[in-house]
Short mmCIF file of C-alpha atoms in Angstrom, two decimals:
data_model
loop_
_atom_site.label_atom_id
_atom_site.label_comp_id
_atom_site.label_asym_id
_atom_site.label_seq_id
_atom_site.Cartn_x
_atom_site.Cartn_y
_atom_site.Cartn_z
CA MET A 586 -19.17 0.36 16.29
CA ALA A 587 -18.98 0.98 20.18
CA ARG A 588 -15.71 2.54 21.77
CA VAL A 589 -13.93 0.41 23.95
CA CYS A 590 -10.62 0.71 26.10
CA CYS A 591 -7.39 -0.69 24.81
CA ILE A 592 -4.73 -2.91 26.34
CA PHE A 593 -1.09 -3.10 25.65
CA PRO A 594 0.51 -4.74 22.83
CA GLU A 595 1.51 -8.49 22.87
CA VAL A 596 4.55 -10.02 21.25
CA ASP A 597 3.61 -13.53 20.15
CA THR A 598 4.60 -16.23 17.71
CA PHE A 599 2.71 -18.70 15.40
CA LEU A 600 3.97 -21.52 13.23
CA SER A 601 4.23 -21.37 9.56
CA GLY A 602 5.60 -24.82 8.23
CA GLU A 603 8.49 -25.25 10.72
CA GLN A 604 9.40 -21.65 11.27
CA ARG A 605 8.23 -19.65 14.08
CA ILE A 606 6.97 -16.21 13.07
CA ARG A 607 6.85 -13.41 15.35
CA VAL A 608 3.56 -11.33 15.47
CA GLU A 609 2.89 -8.05 17.30
CA ARG A 610 -0.67 -7.97 18.55
CA TYR A 611 -2.79 -4.95 19.41
CA GLU A 612 -6.17 -6.16 20.65
CA PRO A 613 -9.05 -4.53 22.25
CA ALA A 614 -9.99 -5.02 25.69
CA GLY A 615 -12.84 -7.60 26.66
CA ALA A 616 -13.37 -11.21 25.83
CA GLY A 617 -14.52 -10.58 22.18
CA PRO A 618 -14.81 -11.95 19.69
CA HIS A 619 -13.78 -9.01 17.70
CA PRO A 620 -12.88 -8.22 14.11
CA ALA A 621 -9.18 -8.34 13.21
CA LEU A 622 -6.84 -6.73 10.59
CA LEU A 623 -3.60 -8.39 9.46
CA LEU A 624 -0.99 -5.85 8.86
CA ALA A 625 1.58 -6.76 6.15
CA HIS A 626 4.71 -4.39 6.33
CA GLY A 627 6.83 -3.30 3.55
CA SER A 628 10.25 -4.24 2.33
CA GLY A 629 12.13 -2.37 5.08
CA GLY A 630 10.38 -4.62 7.58
CA ALA A 631 9.18 -1.36 9.46
CA VAL A 632 6.43 -3.03 11.55
CA SER A 633 6.20 -0.46 14.34
CA TYR A 634 5.93 2.59 12.24
CA TRP A 635 2.72 1.49 10.79
CA LEU A 636 1.36 -0.30 13.79
CA ASN A 637 1.81 3.12 15.84
CA ARG A 638 -0.05 5.01 13.01
CA PHE A 639 -3.08 2.54 12.63
CA ALA A 640 -3.41 0.84 16.02
CA PRO A 641 -4.60 3.80 17.98
CA GLN A 642 -7.26 4.54 15.47
CA LEU A 643 -8.57 0.98 15.31
CA MET A 644 -8.69 -0.29 18.78
CA PRO A 645 -11.15 2.28 20.29
CA PHE A 646 -13.65 0.84 17.78
CA GLY A 647 -12.99 -2.75 18.58
CA VAL A 648 -10.83 -3.86 15.89
CA GLY A 649 -7.66 -5.83 16.63
CA LEU A 650 -4.40 -5.24 14.62
CA HIS A 651 -1.81 -8.09 14.17
CA ALA A 652 1.40 -7.64 12.44
CA PRO A 653 3.50 -10.69 11.65
CA TYR A 654 7.04 -10.43 10.89
CA TYR A 655 6.67 -12.56 7.66
CA PHE A 656 10.44 -12.10 6.78
CA ASP A 657 11.04 -14.51 9.67
CA LYS A 658 9.83 -17.26 7.04
CA THR A 659 13.03 -16.47 4.88
CA GLY A 660 15.39 -15.72 7.60
CA THR A 661 15.59 -12.18 6.17
CA VAL A 662 15.20 -8.67 7.79
CA ARG A 663 14.37 -6.60 4.63
CA ALA A 664 13.67 -7.35 0.96
CA THR A 665 15.75 -6.45 -2.02
CA ALA A 666 14.79 -6.32 -5.73
CA GLU A 667 16.49 -9.71 -6.04
CA THR A 668 14.68 -11.33 -3.28
CA ILE A 669 11.28 -10.02 -4.25
CA LEU A 670 11.68 -11.22 -7.78
CA ASP A 671 13.57 -14.60 -7.34
CA GLY A 672 10.23 -16.40 -7.32
CA GLN A 673 10.96 -18.01 -3.86
CA HIS A 674 10.82 -15.33 -1.24
CA PHE A 675 7.41 -13.90 -2.52
CA PRO A 676 5.61 -17.22 -2.17
CA ALA A 677 7.28 -18.09 1.17
CA TRP A 678 5.99 -14.58 2.50
CA LEU A 679 2.57 -15.25 1.26
CA ARG A 680 2.46 -18.58 2.99
CA ALA A 681 3.53 -16.94 6.30
CA LEU A 682 0.49 -14.44 5.95
CA GLU A 683 -1.75 -17.35 5.01
CA ASP A 684 -0.73 -19.17 8.08
CA ALA A 685 -1.24 -15.82 10.18
CA VAL A 686 -4.85 -15.84 8.94
CA ILE A 687 -5.20 -19.41 10.07
CA ASP A 688 -3.77 -18.55 13.46
CA LEU A 689 -5.86 -15.52 13.84
CA ARG A 690 -9.18 -17.67 13.19
CA ALA A 691 -8.08 -20.04 15.86
CA ARG A 692 -7.80 -17.29 18.46
CA PRO A 693 -11.08 -17.30 20.68
CA ALA A 694 -11.14 -13.55 21.00
CA VAL A 695 -11.19 -13.03 17.17
CA ASP A 696 -14.18 -13.31 14.99
CA GLY A 697 -13.04 -15.56 12.40
CA ARG A 698 -15.72 -14.36 9.91
CA ARG A 699 -14.45 -10.75 10.11
CA ILE A 700 -10.74 -10.76 9.23
CA GLY A 701 -9.12 -8.23 6.61
CA VAL A 702 -5.68 -7.44 5.55
CA LEU A 703 -3.86 -4.01 5.30
CA GLY A 704 -0.55 -4.18 3.23
CA ILE A 705 1.91 -1.32 2.55
CA SER A 706 4.16 -1.29 -0.43
CA LEU A 707 5.41 -4.75 -0.79
CA GLY A 708 2.91 -5.73 1.78
CA GLY A 709 0.39 -4.22 -0.51
CA TYR A 710 1.23 -6.62 -3.25
CA LEU A 711 1.06 -9.49 -0.58
CA ALA A 712 -2.41 -8.09 0.68
CA VAL A 713 -3.76 -8.45 -2.96
CA ALA A 714 -2.31 -11.81 -3.42
CA LEU A 715 -3.80 -13.04 -0.06
CA GLY A 716 -7.17 -11.68 -1.02
CA ILE A 717 -7.06 -13.22 -4.37
CA GLY A 718 -6.41 -16.61 -2.68
CA ASP A 719 -8.88 -16.22 0.10
CA PRO A 720 -12.08 -14.78 -0.88
CA THR A 721 -13.35 -15.34 2.89
CA LEU A 722 -11.51 -12.39 4.00
CA ARG A 723 -13.78 -9.43 4.59
CA VAL A 724 -11.48 -6.50 2.98
CA VAL A 725 -8.09 -5.96 1.64
CA ILE A 726 -6.69 -2.37 1.99
CA GLU A 727 -3.63 -2.10 -0.16
CA LEU A 728 -1.30 1.01 0.35
CA SER A 729 1.45 2.13 -2.24
CA GLY A 730 1.41 -1.41 -3.81
CA GLY A 731 -0.33 -3.10 -6.56
CA ILE A 732 -1.34 -6.54 -8.15
CA PRO A 733 1.66 -9.10 -8.36
CA PRO A 734 2.89 -9.48 -11.96
CA GLY A 735 1.10 -12.49 -13.59
CA TRP A 736 -1.72 -12.56 -11.03
CA GLU A 737 -4.32 -10.66 -13.11
CA ASP A 738 -6.08 -13.79 -14.54
CA ARG A 739 -6.40 -15.05 -10.98
CA VAL A 740 -8.73 -12.33 -9.96
CA THR A 741 -12.52 -13.18 -9.83
CA ALA A 742 -15.63 -11.37 -8.78
CA ALA A 743 -15.32 -13.21 -5.49
CA MET A 744 -12.26 -11.03 -4.52
CA PRO A 745 -12.91 -9.31 -1.21
CA PRO A 746 -13.68 -5.52 -1.28
CA THR A 747 -10.52 -3.75 -2.09
CA LEU A 748 -9.33 -0.23 -1.18
CA VAL A 749 -6.51 1.01 -3.36
CA LEU A 750 -4.49 3.99 -1.89
CA HIS A 751 -1.59 5.69 -3.55
CA GLY A 752 0.38 8.78 -3.73
CA ALA A 753 0.22 10.61 -7.12
CA GLU A 754 3.86 11.21 -7.13
CA ASP A 755 5.14 7.89 -5.79
CA THR A 756 8.59 7.34 -7.28
CA MET A 757 9.19 3.89 -5.99
CA VAL A 758 5.98 2.25 -6.88
CA PRO A 759 4.47 4.25 -9.68
CA VAL A 760 0.75 5.23 -9.35
CA SER A 761 0.10 3.38 -12.61
CA GLU A 762 0.18 0.22 -10.58
CA ALA A 763 -2.81 1.49 -8.43
CA TYR A 764 -4.75 2.18 -11.75
CA LYS A 765 -3.79 -1.14 -13.21
CA LEU A 766 -5.18 -2.88 -9.99
CA GLN A 767 -8.23 -0.75 -10.22
CA ARG A 768 -8.58 -1.85 -13.78
CA VAL A 769 -8.47 -5.51 -13.42
CA LEU A 770 -10.70 -5.47 -10.29
CA LYS A 771 -13.41 -3.73 -12.16
CA GLU A 772 -13.06 -5.79 -15.32
CA ARG A 773 -13.68 -8.93 -12.95
CA GLY A 774 -16.43 -7.51 -11.25
CA ALA A 775 -14.79 -7.16 -7.93
CA ARG A 776 -15.81 -4.44 -5.63
CA CYS A 777 -13.04 -1.73 -5.16
CA GLN A 778 -12.57 1.84 -4.26
CA THR A 779 -9.49 3.92 -5.34
CA GLU A 780 -8.01 7.06 -3.68
CA ILE A 781 -5.18 8.85 -5.24
CA PHE A 782 -3.50 11.42 -3.06
CA PRO A 783 -2.20 14.54 -4.87
CA ARG A 784 1.24 15.46 -4.15
CA GLU A 785 2.10 12.43 -1.94
CA ASN A 786 4.89 10.11 -2.48
CA HIS A 787 5.48 6.50 -1.53
CA TRP A 788 5.50 7.28 2.18
CA PHE A 789 2.50 9.33 2.95
CA SER A 790 3.22 12.71 4.71
CA PRO A 791 1.83 13.53 8.14
CA GLN A 792 -0.50 15.99 6.34
CA ALA A 793 -2.16 13.15 4.46
CA GLY A 794 -2.62 11.14 7.66
CA PRO A 795 -6.00 12.26 8.79
CA LYS A 796 -7.61 11.65 5.32
CA LEU A 797 -5.77 8.37 4.97
CA LEU A 798 -7.02 7.25 8.37
CA MET A 799 -10.42 8.48 7.58
CA THR A 800 -10.83 6.75 4.35
CA CYS A 801 -9.47 3.47 5.94
CA GLY A 802 -11.87 3.80 8.68
CA ALA A 803 -14.89 4.44 6.65
CA PHE A 804 -14.07 1.38 4.45
CA LEU A 805 -13.72 -0.88 7.40
CA ALA A 806 -16.95 0.54 8.90
CA ARG A 807 -18.82 -0.56 5.67
CA TYR A 808 -17.21 -3.92 5.06
CA LEU A 809 -15.46 -5.35 8.10
#
């Protein structure tokens, strides 16, 4: 992919039902259309942390990064074990991400045929659910997450190519979740790649950053 210059981020909103959802957009310069990656943050709502790690790496290659504040859908600022498992918030957050994809496809500067999702922790579970429900997505990258409980039988061979990334010493989401997702994807004939990082916990250390970014970049270059 050709290198291009970058522009400053834009703060925008889109509608999900009756709710306005904030979204932070980092788009390459030029009229496009360009591929785009949806970023699904984790339970703490730390959008900027992950944007700052991934956006500078993606934008020089003409890939936009769009990070919706999907907690806006439920009027919350972070997730707890109760809200994740209550059967109401997770579907609402997923709907916000589904509407974020619809919004992306309507943007003239975005190539609607080349949209993927990158999810971290809780966002990783949501990214997998989004990919299960929308096989037209080009890629799913799941970091420190897994497959939502009870969704195993929904996976088919049409699932977008999925990259599973996990720390071997994750004490928040055990690495067994990554292996479970890998097993389900392979059993259903879906394309997947799994990278387990030795000695890494839930939040990857700066030392793991270069390999993490290179692994994501190679996967995106292949499928996005």
